[in-house]
Amino acid sequence: MAQLIEQAPQQRSAELERLGHWIGGRPVPASSGRYGPVYNPASGRVAREVGFASAEDVDAAVQAARDAFPAWRATSLSRKTEILFRMRNLVESHRDQLARTVSAEHGKVESDAYGEVSRGLENLEFACGVPQLLKGGFSEQVSTGIDVYQIRQPLGVVAGITPFNFPAMVPLWMLTNAIACGNTFVLKPSEKDPSASQLLARLFQQAGLPDGVFNVVNGDKVAVDRILEHPDIAAVSFVGSTPIARYVYQHATANGKRCQALGGAKNHMVVLPDADIEMAADAAVSAGYGSAGERCMAIATVVAVGEVADPLVEAIRARLPKVKLGPGTDPEAQMGPLITREHRDRVAGYLDSAARQGAQVVADGREHELYRSEGFFLGVSLVDHVTPEMDCYRDEIFGPVLTVVRVPTYTDAVRLINQNPWGNGTAIFTRDGGAARQFQFDVNVGMVGVNVPIPVPVAYYSFGGWKSSLFGDLHMYGPEGIQFYTRAKVVTARWPDPGTSKVDLGFPRTR
Ligand code: NAD
């Protein structure tokens, strides 16, 4: 990857690297003449520019994917697995480069970026098991001399549209299974941190993936809209905010495409009076401020039940001065900046509205010295006595602002969560197994943690929320990902004796 070249904010020059697309196995400059800035959020400087695709650029990527499809589809499972396995090893040996690329453009600290790469690696490992995953069913002698079996076949060209907050992991959520199942792929990553996808594309090429199987187009709404209407794209996977997820789902399905669109979140962490308060406070701080709160599985709201509220808020508050802010390159930093200045200021605005609407701002991240730097930093912020009508509860803040809602009983806690329009993740902290089991039964949320604050499923389960956190039927990656990227075919067969045998004394092997 090209080196980081930094420019003062708003400044452009001929030397600034301009990232284009990756189509048919090679870098292709953007043809539209439209570009967007890619910042180093820790310094506030423009590190490079990214070309925004025209509809014609998207068409070229789809054409490359279309051309590559017949041969890739016909490639044996053994050969596909070999390539995926080599890619798995390449991602592992390029962990440092991937993590640094993610950290430089997203701003998350490197330890966090390494975590993201590890979770992406898990998806590659899962996809290496595709021969097992694609096994169908077989019924012998359903009628005299007749057998019936089901096979799963790829859809064709499929597309993925991804958010800024996991620039390596979320593309890997999608494309590993899509490619393993025999599809070819067009990725439209976030324009805010596009370099990780290009690095993945180069590594896939090194692993032996044929040109055109994986393509990357950078861009904005123009590229997304062309993907949604393109007649040769069979399916669209989307991850991003709820309004865009809803838009993508409506348009993709109206155009006859299969679609899974994962949206935003507001994740609650319930703390029952019997919980270990120190453990709950550690979890709330880790899950509330990790990645500066820019995770769809971040804890946004602690729901403190009964008398646990005062000691819990105090335990969280006491931990805040120890959270070290800094750039990703600082090995001691635990939390980096936000993605853009505009987003940082929007997040900080919730501290004002919370105070205005009657909440108590226990810690205000604007008091941190890095808030006054050129980087997009905001310190850890804690808001207590929040109620469901307040903006800081109603909106997805997506920043390091942890809110606390106090409720009298367990029933009130569950009612609060079930009335919330989102249903991505939630967690309960308790020592009472019966209460935890009841919570898992009662709560209308797709991913539940029991004394685990960020219950992101491992790669062999599937990831997805309920309600406004997911539009579509199937969750992402894992077994439901395989289902999403294939369609079933049932064959009813009767055979005369084929008589096609020959002598071969070699030990049978796959070809
Ligand atoms: P976003 O919705 O702004 O962008 C997501 C993608 O949509 C990007 O590729 C972007 O270029 C594109 N896009 C943006 N505006 C568009 C428009 N008007 N028309 C068409 N396409 C458009 O999301 P983001 O800010 O990049 O990411 C943060 C959001 O993603 C949060 O809401 C977070 O909760 C959500 N998220 C959800 C999950 C999940 O699994 N549910 C995972 C990660 C992030």
Coordinates of C-alpha atoms and ligand atoms in Angstrom, one line a residue:
M1 CA 0.0 0.0 0.0
A2 CA 1.2 3.5 -0.6
Q3 CA 2.6 5.5 2.2
L4 CA 0.5 7.8 4.3
I5 CA 0.9 11.4 2.9
E6 CA -0.7 13.9 5.1
Q7 CA -2.1 17.3 4.2
A8 CA -3.5 20.1 6.4
P9 CA -7.3 19.9 6.6
Q10 CA -9.1 21.1 3.5
Q11 CA -5.8 21.4 1.6
R12 CA -5.3 19.5 -1.6
S13 CA -2.3 19.1 -3.8
A14 CA -1.2 17.2 -6.8
E15 CA 0.9 14.9 -4.6
L16 CA -2.0 13.6 -2.6
E17 CA -2.5 9.9 -3.3
R18 CA -5.8 9.2 -5.0
L19 CA -7.2 5.8 -4.4
G20 CA -9.2 4.3 -7.2
H21 CA -11.0 1.0 -7.6
W22 CA -9.9 -2.7 -7.9
I23 CA -11.5 -4.2 -11.0
G24 CA -10.6 -7.4 -12.8
G25 CA -7.5 -8.0 -10.7
R26 CA -5.9 -4.5 -11.1
P27 CA -6.1 -1.0 -9.7
V28 CA -8.3 1.2 -11.9
P29 CA -8.5 5.0 -11.5
A30 CA -11.9 6.5 -10.8
S31 CA -13.4 8.0 -14.0
S32 CA -16.0 10.3 -12.5
G33 CA -13.6 13.1 -11.4
R34 CA -15.3 13.1 -8.0
Y35 CA -13.2 12.6 -4.9
G36 CA -13.6 12.5 -1.2
P37 CA -11.0 13.1 1.6
V38 CA -9.7 10.2 3.7
Y39 CA -8.5 11.6 7.0
N40 CA -6.1 10.5 9.6
P41 CA -8.6 11.1 12.5
A42 CA -5.8 11.3 15.1
S43 CA -4.2 14.3 13.4
G44 CA -7.2 15.7 11.6
R45 CA -5.2 15.8 8.4
V46 CA -6.2 14.5 5.0
A47 CA -4.1 11.5 4.3
R48 CA -5.3 10.7 0.8
E49 CA -8.3 11.1 -1.5
V50 CA -10.6 8.4 -2.6
G51 CA -12.3 8.4 -6.1
F52 CA -16.0 8.1 -6.1
A53 CA -17.3 5.7 -8.7
S54 CA -19.6 6.7 -11.6
A55 CA -22.3 4.3 -12.7
E56 CA -20.0 3.3 -15.5
D57 CA -17.3 2.3 -12.9
V58 CA -19.8 0.1 -11.2
D59 CA -20.8 -1.4 -14.5
A60 CA -17.2 -2.2 -15.3
A61 CA -16.8 -4.0 -11.9
V62 CA -20.0 -5.9 -12.4
Q63 CA -18.9 -6.9 -15.9
A64 CA -15.5 -8.2 -14.5
A65 CA -17.4 -10.2 -11.9
R66 CA -19.8 -11.5 -14.5
D67 CA -17.0 -12.6 -16.8
A68 CA -15.2 -14.4 -13.9
F69 CA -18.4 -16.2 -12.7
P70 CA -18.6 -19.2 -15.0
A71 CA -15.0 -20.4 -14.4
W72 CA -15.1 -19.7 -10.7
R73 CA -18.4 -21.5 -10.3
A74 CA -17.0 -24.5 -12.1
T75 CA -13.8 -24.5 -9.9
S76 CA -13.8 -27.5 -7.6
L77 CA -14.4 -27.2 -3.9
S78 CA -10.9 -28.5 -3.2
R79 CA -9.3 -25.8 -5.3
K80 CA -11.6 -23.1 -3.8
T81 CA -10.7 -24.3 -0.3
E82 CA -7.0 -24.2 -1.2
I83 CA -7.3 -20.5 -2.1
L84 CA -9.3 -19.6 1.0
F85 CA -6.8 -21.4 3.1
R86 CA -3.9 -19.6 1.5
M87 CA -5.8 -16.3 2.0
R88 CA -6.3 -17.2 5.7
N89 CA -2.5 -17.6 6.1
L90 CA -1.8 -14.4 4.2
V91 CA -4.2 -12.4 6.4
E92 CA -2.5 -13.9 9.4
S93 CA 1.0 -13.0 8.1
H94 CA -0.2 -9.5 7.2
R95 CA -2.0 -8.9 10.5
D96 CA 0.3 -6.0 11.3
Q97 CA -0.1 -4.2 8.0
L98 CA -3.9 -4.7 8.0
A99 CA -4.2 -3.5 11.6
R100 CA -2.1 -0.5 10.9
T101 CA -4.1 0.3 7.8
V102 CA -7.4 0.1 9.7
S103 CA -6.0 2.1 12.6
A104 CA -4.6 4.9 10.4
E105 CA -7.8 5.6 8.6
H106 CA -10.4 4.7 11.2
G107 CA -8.6 6.0 14.2
K108 CA -9.2 2.9 16.5
V109 CA -6.1 2.0 18.5
E110 CA -4.0 -0.8 17.1
S111 CA -4.9 -3.4 19.8
D112 CA -8.5 -2.9 18.8
A113 CA -7.6 -3.1 15.1
Y114 CA -5.8 -6.5 15.7
G115 CA -9.1 -7.7 17.3
E116 CA -11.0 -6.8 14.2
V117 CA -8.5 -8.6 12.0
S118 CA -8.8 -11.7 14.2
R119 CA -12.6 -11.8 13.9
G120 CA -12.2 -11.5 10.1
L121 CA -9.8 -14.3 10.2
E122 CA -12.4 -16.5 11.9
N123 CA -14.7 -15.9 8.9
L124 CA -12.0 -17.1 6.5
E125 CA -11.5 -20.2 8.7
F126 CA -15.2 -20.9 8.6
A127 CA -15.3 -20.5 4.8
C128 CA -12.5 -23.0 4.5
G129 CA -15.1 -25.6 5.6
V130 CA -17.3 -24.9 2.6
P131 CA -17.1 -28.4 1.3
Q132 CA -18.8 -29.6 4.5
L133 CA -21.2 -26.6 4.5
L134 CA -22.5 -27.2 1.0
K135 CA -23.3 -30.8 1.5
G136 CA -26.9 -31.4 0.5
G137 CA -29.5 -34.0 1.4
F138 CA -30.0 -37.3 -0.4
S139 CA -33.0 -39.7 -0.3
E140 CA -32.5 -43.1 -1.9
Q141 CA -35.3 -45.0 -3.6
V142 CA -38.1 -42.5 -3.1
S143 CA -39.8 -44.5 -5.8
T144 CA -38.6 -47.7 -7.5
G145 CA -35.2 -46.8 -9.0
I146 CA -35.6 -43.1 -8.2
D147 CA -33.5 -41.0 -5.9
V148 CA -34.0 -37.4 -4.8
Y149 CA -31.2 -35.0 -3.7
Q150 CA -30.8 -31.3 -2.9
I151 CA -27.8 -29.2 -3.9
R152 CA -27.0 -25.6 -3.2
Q153 CA -25.7 -23.4 -6.0
P154 CA -24.3 -19.9 -6.1
L155 CA -26.4 -16.9 -7.1
G156 CA -24.0 -15.2 -9.5
V157 CA -22.6 -11.7 -9.0
V158 CA -23.3 -10.4 -5.5
A159 CA -22.5 -7.1 -3.9
G160 CA -21.6 -5.9 -0.5
I161 CA -21.8 -2.3 0.9
T162 CA -20.0 -1.8 4.2
P163 CA -19.7 0.8 7.0
F164 CA -16.7 2.7 8.2
N165 CA -16.4 1.2 11.7
F166 CA -15.0 -2.2 10.7
P167 CA -13.2 -1.7 7.4
A168 CA -11.6 -5.1 7.3
M169 CA -13.9 -7.3 9.3
V170 CA -17.3 -6.5 7.8
P171 CA -16.1 -7.0 4.2
L172 CA -14.7 -10.4 5.4
W173 CA -18.1 -11.2 7.0
M174 CA -19.6 -11.1 3.5
L175 CA -17.1 -11.9 0.9
T176 CA -15.5 -15.0 2.4
N177 CA -18.8 -17.0 2.3
A178 CA -20.0 -15.4 -0.9
I179 CA -16.8 -16.4 -2.8
A180 CA -16.6 -19.8 -1.0
C181 CA -20.1 -20.6 -2.3
G182 CA -18.9 -19.9 -5.9
N183 CA -20.3 -16.3 -6.4
T184 CA -18.2 -13.4 -7.6
F185 CA -18.2 -10.2 -5.6
V186 CA -18.4 -6.4 -5.9
L187 CA -17.6 -4.6 -2.7
K188 CA -18.4 -0.9 -2.1
P189 CA -16.6 -0.1 1.2
S190 CA -17.0 3.0 3.3
E191 CA -15.5 6.0 1.6
K192 CA -14.1 7.1 5.0
D193 CA -11.6 4.3 5.3
P194 CA -11.2 2.5 2.0
S195 CA -7.6 1.2 2.0
A196 CA -8.2 -2.0 4.0
S197 CA -10.4 -3.4 1.2
Q198 CA -7.7 -2.8 -1.4
L199 CA -5.2 -4.6 0.7
L200 CA -7.6 -7.5 1.0
A201 CA -8.0 -7.6 -2.8
R202 CA -4.3 -7.7 -3.3
L203 CA -3.9 -10.5 -0.7
F204 CA -6.7 -12.5 -2.4
Q205 CA -4.8 -12.1 -5.7
Q206 CA -1.7 -13.4 -4.0
A207 CA -3.6 -16.3 -2.6
G208 CA -4.5 -17.3 -6.2
L209 CA -8.1 -16.0 -6.5
P210 CA -8.8 -15.5 -10.2
D211 CA -9.1 -11.9 -11.4
G212 CA -12.6 -10.6 -11.4
V213 CA -13.9 -12.8 -8.6
F214 CA -13.4 -10.0 -6.0
N215 CA -13.7 -6.4 -7.1
V216 CA -13.8 -3.1 -5.2
V217 CA -15.5 0.1 -6.2
N218 CA -15.1 3.1 -4.0
G219 CA -17.8 5.7 -3.8
D220 CA -20.9 7.2 -2.3
K221 CA -24.6 7.1 -3.1
V222 CA -24.1 7.1 -6.8
A223 CA -22.2 3.8 -6.6
V224 CA -24.8 2.3 -4.1
D225 CA -27.7 3.3 -6.3
R226 CA -26.2 1.7 -9.4
I227 CA -25.5 -1.5 -7.4
L228 CA -29.2 -1.5 -6.3
E229 CA -30.5 -1.2 -9.8
H230 CA -27.9 -3.2 -11.7
P231 CA -29.7 -6.1 -13.5
D232 CA -26.7 -8.4 -13.2
I233 CA -26.4 -8.2 -9.4
A234 CA -28.3 -11.1 -7.8
A235 CA -28.0 -10.2 -4.1
V236 CA -26.9 -7.3 -1.9
S237 CA -25.5 -7.5 1.7
F238 CA -25.4 -4.2 3.5
V239 CA -24.2 -3.1 6.9
G240 CA -24.6 0.5 8.1
S241 CA -27.0 2.9 9.7
T242 CA -30.7 2.1 9.9
P243 CA -32.0 4.8 7.5
I244 CA -29.6 3.6 4.8
A245 CA -30.2 -0.1 5.6
R246 CA -34.0 0.5 5.1
Y247 CA -33.4 2.3 1.9
V248 CA -31.0 -0.3 0.5
Y249 CA -33.4 -3.2 1.5
Q250 CA -36.4 -1.5 -0.1
H251 CA -34.7 -0.7 -3.4
A252 CA -32.8 -3.9 -3.7
T253 CA -35.9 -6.1 -3.1
A254 CA -38.0 -3.8 -5.4
N255 CA -35.5 -4.6 -8.1
G256 CA -35.8 -8.3 -7.5
K257 CA -32.6 -8.9 -5.6
R258 CA -32.1 -10.9 -2.5
C259 CA -31.0 -8.6 0.3
Q260 CA -29.8 -8.6 3.9
A261 CA -29.4 -5.1 5.4
L262 CA -28.0 -4.7 8.9
G263 CA -28.8 -1.4 10.5
G264 CA -27.9 0.6 13.6
A265 CA -28.3 -0.2 17.2
K266 CA -28.9 0.9 20.8
N267 CA -27.6 -1.8 23.0
H268 CA -28.7 -2.0 26.7
M269 CA -26.8 -3.6 29.5
V270 CA -29.0 -4.6 32.4
V271 CA -27.4 -4.8 35.8
L272 CA -29.4 -6.6 38.4
P273 CA -29.0 -5.8 42.1
D274 CA -27.2 -9.1 42.7
A275 CA -24.5 -8.5 40.1
D276 CA -20.9 -8.2 40.9
I277 CA -20.6 -4.4 40.7
E278 CA -16.9 -4.3 39.9
M279 CA -17.2 -6.8 37.1
A280 CA -20.3 -4.9 35.7
A281 CA -18.4 -1.6 35.9
D282 CA -15.4 -3.0 34.1
A283 CA -17.7 -4.5 31.4
A284 CA -19.6 -1.2 31.0
V285 CA -16.5 0.9 30.5
S286 CA -14.9 -1.7 28.1
A287 CA -18.0 -2.1 26.0
G288 CA -19.1 1.6 26.2
Y289 CA -15.9 3.2 25.2
G290 CA -14.0 0.5 23.2
S291 CA -13.4 1.8 19.7
A292 CA -14.7 5.2 21.0
G293 CA -18.2 3.7 21.0
E294 CA -18.1 3.3 17.3
R295 CA -19.3 -0.3 17.3
C296 CA -22.7 -1.5 16.4
M297 CA -22.4 -3.8 19.5
A298 CA -21.2 -1.1 21.8
I299 CA -23.1 -0.7 25.1
A300 CA -24.9 2.6 24.7
T301 CA -27.2 2.4 27.8
V302 CA -26.6 0.8 31.2
V303 CA -30.0 -0.1 32.7
A304 CA -29.4 -0.1 36.5
V305 CA -32.1 -2.0 38.4
G306 CA -33.0 -0.9 41.9
E307 CA -30.4 -0.2 44.5
V308 CA -27.5 -1.1 42.2
A309 CA -27.6 2.3 40.5
D310 CA -25.7 4.5 42.9
P311 CA -22.7 2.1 43.5
L312 CA -22.6 1.1 39.9
V313 CA -22.5 4.7 38.6
E314 CA -19.8 5.5 41.1
A315 CA -17.8 2.4 40.1
I316 CA -18.0 3.4 36.4
R317 CA -17.1 7.1 37.2
A318 CA -14.1 6.0 39.2
R319 CA -12.7 4.1 36.2
L320 CA -13.0 6.9 33.7
P321 CA -9.8 8.9 34.5
K322 CA -7.8 5.8 33.8
V323 CA -9.0 5.4 30.2
K324 CA -6.1 6.6 28.1
L325 CA -6.9 8.5 24.9
G326 CA -4.4 8.8 22.1
P327 CA -3.6 8.0 18.5
G328 CA -3.6 4.4 17.3
T329 CA 0.2 4.6 17.0
D330 CA 0.5 5.1 20.8
P331 CA 0.8 1.5 22.2
E332 CA -0.6 2.7 25.6
A333 CA -3.7 4.3 24.2
Q334 CA -6.9 2.5 24.8
M335 CA -9.3 4.8 22.9
G336 CA -8.7 6.7 19.7
P337 CA -10.5 9.6 18.0
L338 CA -13.8 9.5 16.2
I339 CA -14.0 9.1 12.4
T340 CA -14.6 12.8 11.4
R341 CA -14.8 16.2 13.1
E342 CA -18.4 16.5 12.1
H343 CA -19.3 13.2 13.7
R344 CA -17.3 14.1 16.9
D345 CA -19.2 17.4 17.2
R346 CA -22.6 15.7 16.7
V347 CA -21.7 13.2 19.4
A348 CA -20.6 16.0 21.8
G349 CA -23.9 17.8 21.1
Y350 CA -25.7 15.0 23.0
L351 CA -24.0 16.2 26.2
D352 CA -25.7 19.6 25.8
S353 CA -29.1 18.2 24.9
A354 CA -28.9 15.7 27.8
A355 CA -28.2 18.4 30.3
R356 CA -30.9 20.6 28.8
Q357 CA -33.4 17.8 29.0
G358 CA -32.7 17.1 32.7
A359 CA -30.1 14.3 32.7
Q360 CA -26.9 14.6 34.9
V361 CA -23.7 14.8 32.9
V362 CA -21.3 12.9 35.3
A363 CA -18.3 13.1 32.9
D364 CA -17.9 15.5 30.0
G365 CA -15.4 14.3 27.4
R366 CA -15.0 17.8 26.1
E367 CA -12.8 18.5 29.2
H368 CA -10.1 16.2 27.9
E369 CA -7.1 18.1 26.6
L370 CA -7.1 16.2 23.3
Y371 CA -10.6 17.6 22.5
R372 CA -8.8 20.9 21.8
S373 CA -6.3 19.2 19.4
E374 CA -6.6 19.0 15.6
G375 CA -7.5 15.3 15.9
F376 CA -11.2 14.2 16.2
F377 CA -11.0 13.3 19.9
L378 CA -13.7 13.3 22.5
G379 CA -13.0 12.0 26.0
V380 CA -15.1 9.4 27.8
S381 CA -18.5 10.8 28.8
L382 CA -21.1 9.5 31.3
V383 CA -24.7 10.7 31.6
D384 CA -26.9 9.5 34.4
H385 CA -30.6 9.8 35.1
V386 CA -31.4 9.5 31.5
T387 CA -35.1 8.9 30.5
P388 CA -36.5 7.3 27.3
E389 CA -37.8 10.7 25.9
M390 CA -34.3 12.3 25.9
D391 CA -32.4 12.6 22.6
C392 CA -29.4 10.9 24.1
Y393 CA -31.5 7.8 24.6
R394 CA -33.7 8.0 21.5
D395 CA -30.8 8.4 18.9
E396 CA -27.9 6.1 18.1
I397 CA -25.0 8.3 19.3
F398 CA -22.2 6.1 18.0
G399 CA -19.5 7.7 20.2
P400 CA -18.0 7.5 23.7
V401 CA -21.1 8.6 25.6
L402 CA -22.4 6.0 28.0
T403 CA -25.9 6.7 29.3
V404 CA -27.5 5.3 32.5
V405 CA -31.2 4.7 32.8
R406 CA -32.4 3.8 36.3
V407 CA -35.4 1.5 36.6
P408 CA -37.0 0.0 39.7
T409 CA -37.5 -3.7 38.6
Y410 CA -36.3 -6.4 36.1
T411 CA -39.7 -6.1 34.4
D412 CA -39.2 -2.4 33.8
A413 CA -35.7 -3.1 32.3
V414 CA -37.1 -5.7 29.8
R415 CA -40.0 -3.4 28.9
L416 CA -37.6 -0.6 28.2
I417 CA -35.5 -2.8 25.9
N418 CA -38.5 -4.3 24.1
Q419 CA -40.0 -0.9 23.5
N420 CA -36.8 0.4 21.9
P421 CA -37.0 0.3 18.1
W422 CA -33.6 -1.4 17.8
G423 CA -32.7 -5.0 18.7
N424 CA -29.1 -5.6 17.8
G425 CA -27.4 -6.7 21.1
T426 CA -28.1 -6.7 24.8
A427 CA -26.5 -8.1 28.0
I428 CA -27.5 -8.9 31.5
F429 CA -25.2 -8.9 34.5
T430 CA -26.4 -11.1 37.4
R431 CA -25.3 -14.0 39.5
D432 CA -28.8 -15.5 39.2
G433 CA -29.0 -18.2 36.5
G434 CA -32.8 -18.2 36.6
A435 CA -33.0 -14.5 36.0
A436 CA -30.5 -14.7 33.1
R437 CA -32.5 -17.5 31.5
Q438 CA -35.7 -15.6 31.9
F439 CA -34.0 -12.6 30.2
Q440 CA -32.9 -14.6 27.3
F441 CA -36.5 -15.8 26.9
D442 CA -38.1 -12.4 27.3
V443 CA -36.0 -10.0 25.4
N444 CA -36.7 -9.1 21.8
V445 CA -33.1 -8.7 20.7
G446 CA -31.0 -10.8 18.2
M447 CA -27.8 -11.3 20.2
V448 CA -27.8 -11.7 24.0
G449 CA -24.9 -11.7 26.4
V450 CA -25.0 -13.2 29.9
N451 CA -22.3 -11.5 31.9
V452 CA -20.7 -10.8 28.4
P453 CA -21.1 -7.2 27.3
I454 CA -20.4 -7.6 23.6
P455 CA -21.9 -10.9 22.5
V456 CA -20.7 -10.9 18.9
P457 CA -21.3 -14.5 17.7
V458 CA -18.3 -16.6 16.6
A459 CA -18.0 -17.2 12.9
Y460 CA -19.9 -20.6 13.0
Y461 CA -23.0 -18.9 14.4
S462 CA -24.6 -16.0 12.5
F463 CA -24.7 -12.3 13.3
G464 CA -27.8 -10.2 13.2
G465 CA -30.2 -8.1 15.2
W466 CA -34.0 -7.8 15.3
K467 CA -36.4 -5.0 14.6
S468 CA -34.7 -1.9 13.0
S469 CA -31.3 -3.5 13.3
L470 CA -31.9 -5.9 10.4
F471 CA -34.0 -5.8 7.3
G472 CA -34.3 -9.2 5.6
D473 CA -34.7 -12.8 6.7
L474 CA -31.2 -14.1 7.0
H475 CA -28.5 -13.0 9.4
M476 CA -24.9 -12.5 8.3
Y477 CA -22.1 -15.0 8.1
G478 CA -22.1 -18.5 9.6
P479 CA -24.7 -21.0 8.4
E480 CA -27.2 -18.3 7.5
G481 CA -24.5 -16.6 5.3
I482 CA -24.1 -19.8 3.4
Q483 CA -27.9 -20.0 2.9
F484 CA -28.0 -16.3 1.8
Y485 CA -25.3 -16.8 -0.9
T486 CA -26.8 -20.0 -2.4
R487 CA -30.1 -21.2 -3.6
A488 CA -31.4 -24.8 -3.4
K489 CA -32.1 -27.1 -6.3
V490 CA -33.8 -30.4 -5.8
V491 CA -33.1 -33.2 -8.4
T492 CA -35.2 -36.3 -8.9
A493 CA -33.2 -38.9 -10.8
R494 CA -33.6 -42.3 -12.4
W495 CA -30.5 -43.9 -14.0
P496 CA -29.8 -46.8 -16.3
D497 CA -26.5 -48.7 -15.5
P498 CA -23.9 -46.2 -16.7
G499 CA -21.0 -48.7 -17.1
T500 CA -18.3 -45.9 -17.1
S501 CA -15.7 -47.6 -14.9
K502 CA -12.0 -47.9 -15.6
V503 CA -9.0 -49.4 -13.8
D504 CA -7.0 -47.0 -11.6
L505 CA -4.8 -48.4 -8.8
G506 CA -3.9 -45.0 -7.4
F507 CA -5.3 -43.8 -4.0
P508 CA -8.4 -41.7 -4.8
R509 CA -7.8 -38.0 -4.4
T510 CA -9.8 -34.8 -5.1
R511 CA -9.2 -33.0 -8.3
Ligands
NAD1 P1 -23.7 4.6 6.8 O1 -25.1 4.1 6.8 O2 -23.5 6.1 6.8 O3 -22.8 4.1 5.6 C1 -22.9 2.7 5.3 C2 -22.6 2.5 3.8 O4 -23.7 3.2 3.1 C3 -21.3 3.2 3.3 O5 -20.7 2.4 2.4 C4 -21.8 4.5 2.7 O6 -21.0 4.9 1.7 C5 -23.2 4.1 2.2 N1 -24.1 5.3 2.2 C6 -24.0 6.4 3.1 N2 -25.0 7.2 2.8 C7 -25.7 6.7 1.7 C8 -26.9 7.1 1.0 N3 -27.5 8.3 1.3 N4 -27.3 6.4 0.0 C9 -26.7 5.2 -0.3 N5 -25.6 4.8 0.4 C10 -25.1 5.5 1.4 O7 -23.0 4.0 8.1 P2 -21.6 4.3 8.7 O8 -21.6 5.7 9.3 O9 -20.5 4.0 7.7 O10 -21.5 3.2 9.8 C11 -22.0 3.3 11.1 C12 -23.4 2.7 11.2 O11 -23.3 1.4 10.8 C13 -24.0 2.7 12.6 O12 -25.3 3.1 12.5 C14 -23.8 1.3 13.1 O13 -24.7 0.9 14.1 C15 -24.0 0.6 11.8 N6 -23.4 -0.7 11.9 C16 -24.2 -1.8 12.0 C17 -23.6 -3.1 12.1 C18 -24.5 -4.3 12.3 O14 -24.0 -5.3 12.2 N7 -25.8 -4.1 12.5 C19 -22.3 -3.3 12.1 C20 -21.4 -2.1 11.9 C21 -22.0 -0.9 11.8

